[in-house]
Each structure stands twice: as structure tokens, then as C-alpha cells.
């Protein structure tokens, strides 16, 4: 079974990509294509994780942070778009770097959806939170990210971006109605949700930043890990 | 082989050196050889599979989410083929009786089951050597006994070499072939349990060393003159051997006086025990102080966690008097922790009421001190607590200084709470609770995982607190601790208090649920619970009868 | 607990659900979509998941319904103008398209309800770990931590309340701050303990050699048979779709549906694909019922509510 795994997977991937492209070109039908693109975006990062040997400590660290992020979603389940997950992912990425940030975000989305129920939104959330982690990790060296305000602005912006990306999976089901007016109205409709997410990100970040960064730094030393950058 | 010694003496470090994957960072010298070859020269597969290790904390060792996955995890690591994994998993699940649990998520298991699972998932690799680092310190006595029985089976039936470090040796020591006693990173003594007993019993031993021995051995050492140790018969290790030995002793003592019918002997024994007690200056507070003011009273409280759930407590009534130390004993899941929650007001009973004496308050110390820490240094923890307790800055400083004195935490103030040792963490948490100035302290399993010396320290601490006028309720599995230090004991069973009384009467009425010492000497001294009591009372009793 | 389709090999289930999502996204045809929707609903009911479905239904309807409403107001393509709304033409085609998209969304959402019931976490992890073993291992470990951390968080909340850190009292700011302190306690504690987990992993040989993977699932003959059926009956509509069957053209102009024998073959094959699992469930139901009716040739009468019954209904 394992011997055939890669050929089979590659064949499947090619097949689905071809289907998605045909569907998109033939009927301007983008649902499938969007999923394929998401997969393509997630794939290289997960492949990176698959290929290199991982220390058990690193694995455990990533698992704990993802689980904490997933658990933090539960008490706020009643409030839509108030999710400490984003803040936790940003802080983890800030301390542990882009790849760790991506993995933590994506796995947190996957794991929390095992409790909240999987749906077509799962890959989108994995993508969004993964990207939050990735970008936070990339930008962690910049001077403004090192400033508290810079990080808060980053969180605020991602609050909106998150909502906007999540809107896409809804918008692509209306391919021919697609116009700037539709986009604007969809984004106006989701404005308050996105605002809530953005503001809650700022609040969570401002509350968490000092203490959490200290805790995470302490453990980075203690685990002796992920310091290469 | 059993390793013993006080906390921080290097047991864990030694065990980790025996396990290649976990060899601690630092400078070392010397080699560890396994089957004639230095450990480093074995292939990683063999080193991982043939030397298995189980750690202290049952929860933290589990990696996977379900039982079967956890069992398969170590085999997956070594890349075993599926058919091998299937048959080994089946075998181990059968041996450990894990079939009914196989598909359960691990968080539904009890602590004892978790630790057995940890052992099982090491055993699927069929190790030849098992290293165990205080595996039972977090378990209740029944689960611990089960665990040790399992080890014994492995050792006897599969001839697995077992190296175990332990604080609680009552059950392990009689099974041991060899005992190593460590102190400050050095080997202090080595030999069979009996040899060690002779060596240490021969005068040089401090009481804290003796504390590692089973009750029977301690009684024996307490009663036998030093000179007589050499060449004397085998030293008793178990209650049974101890009892047989006492039987012989008693006969030889009485030979000169002629036999007496056994019925008479019993009454004589009772009388003797009773009269001894009153004539001996006891380390327990005298009865009068116990009968003082009632400071806490629970009347017919009933509690369940969920509306449809079972009743955890059923019409439970309990009172606590000022200045006493009440030990509440009971099996796992009897509701002991729940009771403390209720008494502390963390939960409200559905029926019945809990009355505190006017102006008094309670302080609760949970089993796990880590729950209390939220700051970065011990000092910050104490400060925050003092502030919450409404103390002014100067008062707080005084109060904190006083506590640091009592708890010997002075140098550790700037450390991170998580970097302290278990015992220190507990003391810090207790200090934090005390900053709220409670009149009643509620302690949940305070002796869990402590070595004998630390236990003794804790006891003297509690005594000190009682002198300061605090009343204490301790919930515990630790019969020996309750017997030595409590002023009153109560048994919680099936949601209610089923027995209650001062330790002597409480335990002497029990057949099984009593100290090992008492089980050994009860035919002669039914009320003697501790080694000290026996050593005090036995000579007088033996000469009188 | 698991019977019929749910007890089959995870590969079978994943092929089925992947096929359903694929067809929902590809076959833009009201008859096909309705068939699929009804088929999945039937499967859900046979699996006894009616209640779960009802709980989520308002949300799904709202979500899918809004598409149907939004489309005609933003899309003005099509030639049959029905009326003008705020000076914008509303066309028949746009309305139909909106309704179709509603069906697509609703179908996908409901497919996931059934998916969540059939593909349990164990099965998902099995499939996941055969594709990406390390990521799956990470996810599994994370999954194991979630209930543990929930319990810990509860304990921490309870104890920290005794030192004034309480999310139910005080100003909003203080409450949020306290909430974050609680999470910090959880984080610190858990990371600390996780070091031991890492040691335990190492002690059990993690990283020593290439990992293999243990599986509880075995392909039996029925699994293979059903899998082949699914693949064959799924390939036919897929090939048909490439030939242009199974889609309805709405834009630029609504084309009436045509019926040819080729179309009939494609549709029949599609029906087979959708209904195989329901058939399995139904067969299971029927077997139990008939075995109850005829009973075992034993003298003990079967009473309702005995152990036998309860183990079946659970």
C-alpha cells in the first residue's frame, strides 16, 4: 500500500486539478477550483513538515500550542467571530517563527473543527489561521512588529482579512453575479463580524502579549528549540 | 532492584542515564554497560526497545488519544509490520485486561488505569529491562498495589529486570532482590533488603533513612537491641513475617511465667493497651482541647454534579472543632475532594447547609499546587495573593516574611513557580492560601508524592499551624499519615461519613483499613498505630503479661 | 453503534463523500442535485441522524437561501426579464441560477452532516495518516490534549477564583484579562508537562526509525465489492459530465432539459452511486428486524428492552 502511495496521490491530484480547471472554464464554476487552490497553498508547508525529521519536543510543543488555541475557542463559541485563536497563533508565530505559526494555526483549525463539526469551511479556516501564523512569523523581525502597537495593528488587519477570505468561499458560489457591488455589499454585510474579530484580536493581543511572550520565550529556551532563525 | 533515597538525591538522574534516549545534558564520566557493551554502542532500535521506561506522572506520558493508539504508538515508532503489531497488541491487551478499554479515549481512564496503560505500551516492545521512576507516587494505594502486583508478575513470570525508584516501599521492598540507597548523588548502601536493614539499623541510621523500610522492619529494628542485630534471625519485611516474629518473641518472653489462656490474654492486652495510652505522654493533643468550640458544621448535605447524575454526597453531616486536625479517609471516587469543594464554597450543595463559626473563613489547597500559580515569580504570587486578601503593603510584607520563615522558601522567591520541586510548590501554594488568613484549612491529599522526610516536615508544619489556632481538614489516602498526626479520623463511604473517632479507636476498629503496624501488632496492642507507639508500649506490655 | 455503511472501511466512506462533493460541484443540473440531496437525506434518516440534521438545518437554509436571494439582485444576465427592482432588471435565469446554487450549497452542507457522523475521528486520522503521517501524528497529539486541557482549564478556573481571578465578576476589561490569565496558567502548566510527554515519546523510540502505522481497519470482501461499485458507478457520470451530460445551461439563455438514452444511463449510474450506502443501511435494518421477528431458535423469549435490544439501538 505504502509503495503505491505517492503515484496514487499524484495521479489523484492531477485528476482533480484537471477536473477543477475544466469546471471553472466550462461552466465558470469555481467551488472545486477554490478547494484545489487552497490545497495547493497548504501543501508545500505540510510537505515541509513531512519531509524533515522532527524532534519529539518540537512535535509536542506544536501540539500543545495548537490544542491550547483550539481549547481557547470553546468558551467563546457562543460569540461569533470572537476567537482568541488568532491572537494565540500570532504570538506563537512571533516567538517560534513562520513555519511553526503556520502549523499551529492550521492544526488548531482542524482540531477545533473536529469538535465544532467539519464542513466546507474547514480548509478555509486552516488556510486563514495558517496564513496568520505564517505572515506573523515572516514579519516578526521587522521593527514595527516588535512594537506593541505594530502587533496590534497587524492583529486588527488580519481580523478583517480573515473575514474577507472566509467570504470568498461564499462569493464563489455566485460566479456570474460577481461584481464590485456584490463584493462591497457582502463585505458590508460581514463588516460588523469582521470588526468584532479585529477588535477582539486587538484586545486579546494587548492582554496577552507581555505575559505570553515571556512564557513562550521561557519555554523556547527550556525546550532548546526552533531557534535557528 | 529498588532505588530509594530522599527527593533530589539523584534517583531520576541515575535512571535517565540508564536510558540512552534520555541521558541528561551535562558533563559525565564513566560508562553504562548493557549486556557487556556500552549503552551507546547498541543500535538505536535495540536501545529503545529493550530498555523500557515508565515515569512518575501518568497523565504526561500518554501521547495518543485512544488506548489502542497509545499501545500501537511505540511499535509504530520502531516500524514494526502490521501483523506483528496486531498480535503483540492483542497479547498485551489480554495480559493487562485492557480489552474493554481499547477504544476509549485516554482522558476517560482513571489515574491507575493510565499508569497501567503506560506500562503496557512500554511492554509491547518486549523490553528486557524496565526502568520505573516513582511510578506509583501519583496513584492511590489500591491502584498502586495493583501496579506493583503487575510488576511482580512481569518480574517473576517473564523474568524482566525491573529497576524501580520509590518512596513508598511497604509493598515493593519485600519483592526486591537488591536495594540501592542513594544520598546526594552517591551510593549510600547496597544489598538485599535484609542486609540493608541490618546495615542501617545498626546505629548509624538517621530516622529519615529508616522511614523507607516497611512497618514490620521498623518495628523489629525499634524493638531489637543494636547488639542483637548481627546474627539474629531473618528480619521481617512483611506484616505476616512481622507477626510471626512477634509471636515468637512474645512466647520466649512469657516462657518463664507459664502459659495463659488466650481469652484472658486478649483482655489483658486491651487493658494493657489502654493503660499504656493514658500513662504515656502522647504527641497528640489531649482530649479536652478537641472538645472545644465547633468551628464548622455541615448538616445533611447532598450533592450531585449534574441534574441527572448520581449523588456524590448523601446527607452527609460533619463537624470540625477549633484547633483539630481531622483526617478524612476514603476510597477513590468516594467524594472526598467534592466534600472539600463544598466546604470551601466552590460548589453549593443541593440540600443541607454548611455553617461556619462567626468571622471564620476557609482556605483550600487542591491536590495539584500548579493550579495556583499565575505569576512569573514566587514573590509575585505571594504579593498578588496578599493584595487580594486585602492586606496593606507593610502587613503583607510582614505576613510574607513570617511565612517564608516557616516554609523555608527564602532563597526561592525569585524563581519561577514551575521551576520549584514538587514539595516546594506545595509549600508555596499553602503559603498563598494562608495569606488569606483562613481559620480553617482544607487540604486535598497533601502527602501525595512526598518522600518520608518531606511528609514529616509537612506534619510539623501542620502542627505549627494548629498551634496558631487554625483548624485543619486533611483528605487523604495515606493511612499512616492520618494515624500518626490526626486528632480525629473519619471514613467517607458511599456519600456519607460511616465511621468517626480518634485514630486509636478509629483504626483499631478496622480490619483492613488501618496501618501496617497496627495490622501486625493488633493481637497484642490493638491501639498501637505507629512504630513509636509500639516501641514505647511493647516492652512494658511484654514484661507485664 | 456502528453498523451498515458506518462500519465499512474508511476508504469506502471517503470515496463516497468525496464523490458526493465532487458531483455537487460538477453536475449543475436540478434533477441530479435533487437526487443527491434526497439520497443523502435518506441516508441520514436511515442512520438515525434526523435530530442532528434538524438542529443545523436553520443555519444551512439561511446560508443557502441567501444565495438564492442575492443572485438575482446582483446578476443581470439572461434574456427573460421578469421585473425591475430599483431600476435593475431581475431575470428568470438569474433566479433559477440562484436556486441552483442554493441546492449546491445545501447539498454540500448536508453531505458534511452525514460525513461527520460516518467518518469518525479515528477513521479520519487513519486516512490522514496514510497521506501525511507526521501531520497526522501532530493532529492526533493535539486531539489528545484538547479534552485534557478543557478539564485543566475548568480546575484552574475553580482554583484561581479563590485568589480573585474570576471571569464572572468585575468589569468587562477585568474579566477578559482574567480569562487570559487563566489561559496563561493553562499554557505554562501544559508546556511544562509536555516536556515529560516528549521524554516519554523518546523513551518509546520515537524518531529511531521510519514509523509504520497501525490500523484497526481491514478491507474485507464486502468493502472491496462496494468500493468497486462506487468507483464504477461514479466514473460513468464523471465521464458523462465531460461529454456534456448532467449539466443544465442557464446562461446566456435557459435551455430546456433534454432527455436522451445516454442521459438516462448517466443518471441511472449516478442514482446507483448515491444510493449504495442507503441500500446498505436499509439492508442492515431489515436483517435486524427479520432476525427479531423470526428470533433465534431458543426458548428464551425476546423481550423489548433487554440487553440485546439496547446494544442494538445504541
Short mmCIF file of N, CA, C and O in Angstrom, two decimals, chain C residues 142-183:
data_model
loop_
_atom_site.label_atom_id
_atom_site.label_comp_id
_atom_site.label_asym_id
_atom_site.label_seq_id
_atom_site.Cartn_x
_atom_site.Cartn_y
_atom_site.Cartn_z
N UNK C 142 -2.48 16.64 19.35
CA UNK C 142 -3.24 17.81 19.67
C UNK C 142 -4.65 17.42 20.11
O UNK C 142 -5.19 17.95 21.08
N UNK C 143 -5.20 16.45 19.41
CA UNK C 143 -6.54 15.97 19.76
C UNK C 143 -6.59 15.37 21.15
O UNK C 143 -7.57 15.50 21.87
N UNK C 144 -5.52 14.68 21.51
CA UNK C 144 -5.46 14.08 22.83
C UNK C 144 -5.40 15.16 23.89
O UNK C 144 -5.91 15.02 24.98
N UNK C 145 -4.76 16.29 23.57
CA UNK C 145 -4.62 17.35 24.56
C UNK C 145 -5.92 18.12 24.79
O UNK C 145 -6.13 18.65 25.87
N UNK C 146 -6.77 18.18 23.78
CA UNK C 146 -7.92 19.06 23.92
C UNK C 146 -8.81 18.73 25.13
O UNK C 146 -9.04 19.59 25.96
N UNK C 147 -9.28 17.48 25.27
CA UNK C 147 -10.10 17.20 26.46
C UNK C 147 -9.33 17.39 27.76
O UNK C 147 -9.89 17.87 28.76
N UNK C 148 -8.06 17.05 27.73
CA UNK C 148 -7.22 17.22 28.92
C UNK C 148 -7.18 18.70 29.31
O UNK C 148 -7.35 19.06 30.47
N UNK C 149 -6.95 19.55 28.33
CA UNK C 149 -6.83 20.97 28.62
C UNK C 149 -8.17 21.55 29.04
O UNK C 149 -8.22 22.45 29.89
N UNK C 150 -9.23 21.03 28.48
CA UNK C 150 -10.54 21.52 28.90
C UNK C 150 -10.74 21.26 30.38
O UNK C 150 -11.18 22.12 31.13
N UNK C 151 -10.39 20.04 30.78
CA UNK C 151 -10.55 19.70 32.20
C UNK C 151 -9.64 20.57 33.06
O UNK C 151 -10.04 21.08 34.08
N UNK C 152 -8.42 20.75 32.59
CA UNK C 152 -7.48 21.57 33.36
C UNK C 152 -8.00 22.98 33.49
O UNK C 152 -7.92 23.58 34.55
N UNK C 153 -8.50 23.51 32.39
CA UNK C 153 -8.99 24.89 32.41
C UNK C 153 -10.11 25.03 33.43
O UNK C 153 -10.20 26.02 34.15
N UNK C 154 -10.95 24.00 33.50
CA UNK C 154 -12.03 24.03 34.48
C UNK C 154 -11.47 24.08 35.90
O UNK C 154 -11.88 24.88 36.72
N UNK C 155 -10.49 23.21 36.16
CA UNK C 155 -9.88 23.19 37.50
C UNK C 155 -9.22 24.52 37.80
O UNK C 155 -9.37 25.06 38.90
N UNK C 156 -8.50 25.04 36.83
CA UNK C 156 -7.79 26.30 37.05
C UNK C 156 -8.78 27.40 37.36
O UNK C 156 -8.61 28.18 38.30
N UNK C 157 -9.86 27.46 36.59
CA UNK C 157 -10.88 28.47 36.82
C UNK C 157 -11.38 28.40 38.25
O UNK C 157 -11.52 29.41 38.94
N UNK C 158 -11.64 27.17 38.70
CA UNK C 158 -12.19 26.98 40.03
C UNK C 158 -11.23 27.47 41.10
O UNK C 158 -11.62 28.18 42.03
N UNK C 159 -9.96 27.11 40.96
CA UNK C 159 -8.99 27.43 41.99
C UNK C 159 -8.59 28.90 41.94
O UNK C 159 -8.49 29.56 42.97
N UNK C 160 -8.40 29.42 40.74
CA UNK C 160 -7.97 30.81 40.67
C UNK C 160 -9.06 31.75 41.18
O UNK C 160 -8.78 32.87 41.57
N UNK C 161 -10.28 31.27 41.17
CA UNK C 161 -11.36 32.09 41.74
C UNK C 161 -11.07 32.39 43.21
O UNK C 161 -11.37 33.47 43.68
N UNK C 162 -10.45 31.44 43.90
CA UNK C 162 -10.16 31.68 45.31
C UNK C 162 -9.08 32.73 45.49
O UNK C 162 -8.82 33.16 46.59
N UNK C 163 -8.42 33.12 44.41
CA UNK C 163 -7.46 34.20 44.56
C UNK C 163 -7.86 35.40 43.72
O UNK C 163 -7.05 36.21 43.32
N UNK C 164 -9.13 35.50 43.44
CA UNK C 164 -9.67 36.72 42.87
C UNK C 164 -9.60 36.80 41.37
O UNK C 164 -9.96 37.81 40.79
N UNK C 165 -9.10 35.75 40.71
CA UNK C 165 -9.08 35.77 39.26
C UNK C 165 -10.31 35.04 38.77
O UNK C 165 -10.41 33.83 38.85
N UNK C 166 -11.27 35.82 38.34
CA UNK C 166 -12.60 35.30 38.17
C UNK C 166 -13.22 35.95 36.94
O UNK C 166 -13.28 37.17 36.84
N UNK C 167 -13.67 35.16 36.00
CA UNK C 167 -14.22 35.75 34.78
C UNK C 167 -15.69 36.11 34.93
O UNK C 167 -16.28 36.64 34.00
N UNK C 168 -16.28 35.80 36.07
CA UNK C 168 -17.70 36.11 36.20
C UNK C 168 -17.95 37.37 37.01
O UNK C 168 -19.09 37.75 37.25
N UNK C 169 -16.91 38.01 37.45
CA UNK C 169 -17.10 39.21 38.27
C UNK C 169 -16.26 40.36 37.75
O UNK C 169 -15.18 40.15 37.21
N UNK C 170 -16.75 41.56 37.95
CA UNK C 170 -15.95 42.75 37.63
C UNK C 170 -16.27 43.32 36.27
O UNK C 170 -17.20 42.89 35.58
N UNK C 171 -15.48 44.31 35.89
CA UNK C 171 -15.71 45.00 34.62
C UNK C 171 -15.34 44.06 33.46
O UNK C 171 -14.67 43.05 33.66
N UNK C 172 -15.80 44.43 32.27
CA UNK C 172 -15.52 43.59 31.11
C UNK C 172 -14.02 43.45 30.91
O UNK C 172 -13.50 42.37 30.64
N UNK C 173 -13.31 44.56 31.09
CA UNK C 173 -11.87 44.53 30.89
C UNK C 173 -11.20 43.55 31.85
O UNK C 173 -10.39 42.72 31.47
N UNK C 174 -11.62 43.66 33.13
CA UNK C 174 -11.03 42.79 34.13
C UNK C 174 -11.36 41.33 33.81
O UNK C 174 -10.52 40.44 33.97
N UNK C 175 -12.58 41.10 33.37
CA UNK C 175 -12.99 39.72 33.10
C UNK C 175 -12.19 39.14 31.95
O UNK C 175 -11.75 37.99 32.00
N UNK C 176 -12.02 39.95 30.91
CA UNK C 176 -11.23 39.44 29.78
C UNK C 176 -9.80 39.18 30.21
O UNK C 176 -9.18 38.19 29.85
N UNK C 177 -9.29 40.12 31.02
CA UNK C 177 -7.92 39.98 31.47
C UNK C 177 -7.77 38.69 32.30
O UNK C 177 -6.81 37.93 32.12
N UNK C 178 -8.74 38.46 33.16
CA UNK C 178 -8.69 37.25 33.99
C UNK C 178 -8.78 36.01 33.12
O UNK C 178 -8.09 35.02 33.37
N UNK C 179 -9.65 36.09 32.11
CA UNK C 179 -9.76 34.95 31.20
C UNK C 179 -8.42 34.62 30.57
O UNK C 179 -8.01 33.46 30.48
N UNK C 180 -7.71 35.67 30.18
CA UNK C 180 -6.40 35.45 29.55
C UNK C 180 -5.38 34.93 30.56
O UNK C 180 -4.53 34.12 30.22
N UNK C 181 -5.49 35.40 31.81
CA UNK C 181 -4.59 34.87 32.84
C UNK C 181 -4.82 33.37 33.00
O UNK C 181 -3.88 32.59 33.09
N UNK C 182 -6.09 32.97 32.98
CA UNK C 182 -6.40 31.55 33.12
C UNK C 182 -5.76 30.77 31.97
O UNK C 182 -5.16 29.72 32.18
N UNK C 183 -5.88 31.31 30.76
CA UNK C 183 -5.28 30.62 29.62
C UNK C 183 -3.76 30.56 29.77
O UNK C 183 -3.13 29.58 29.38
#
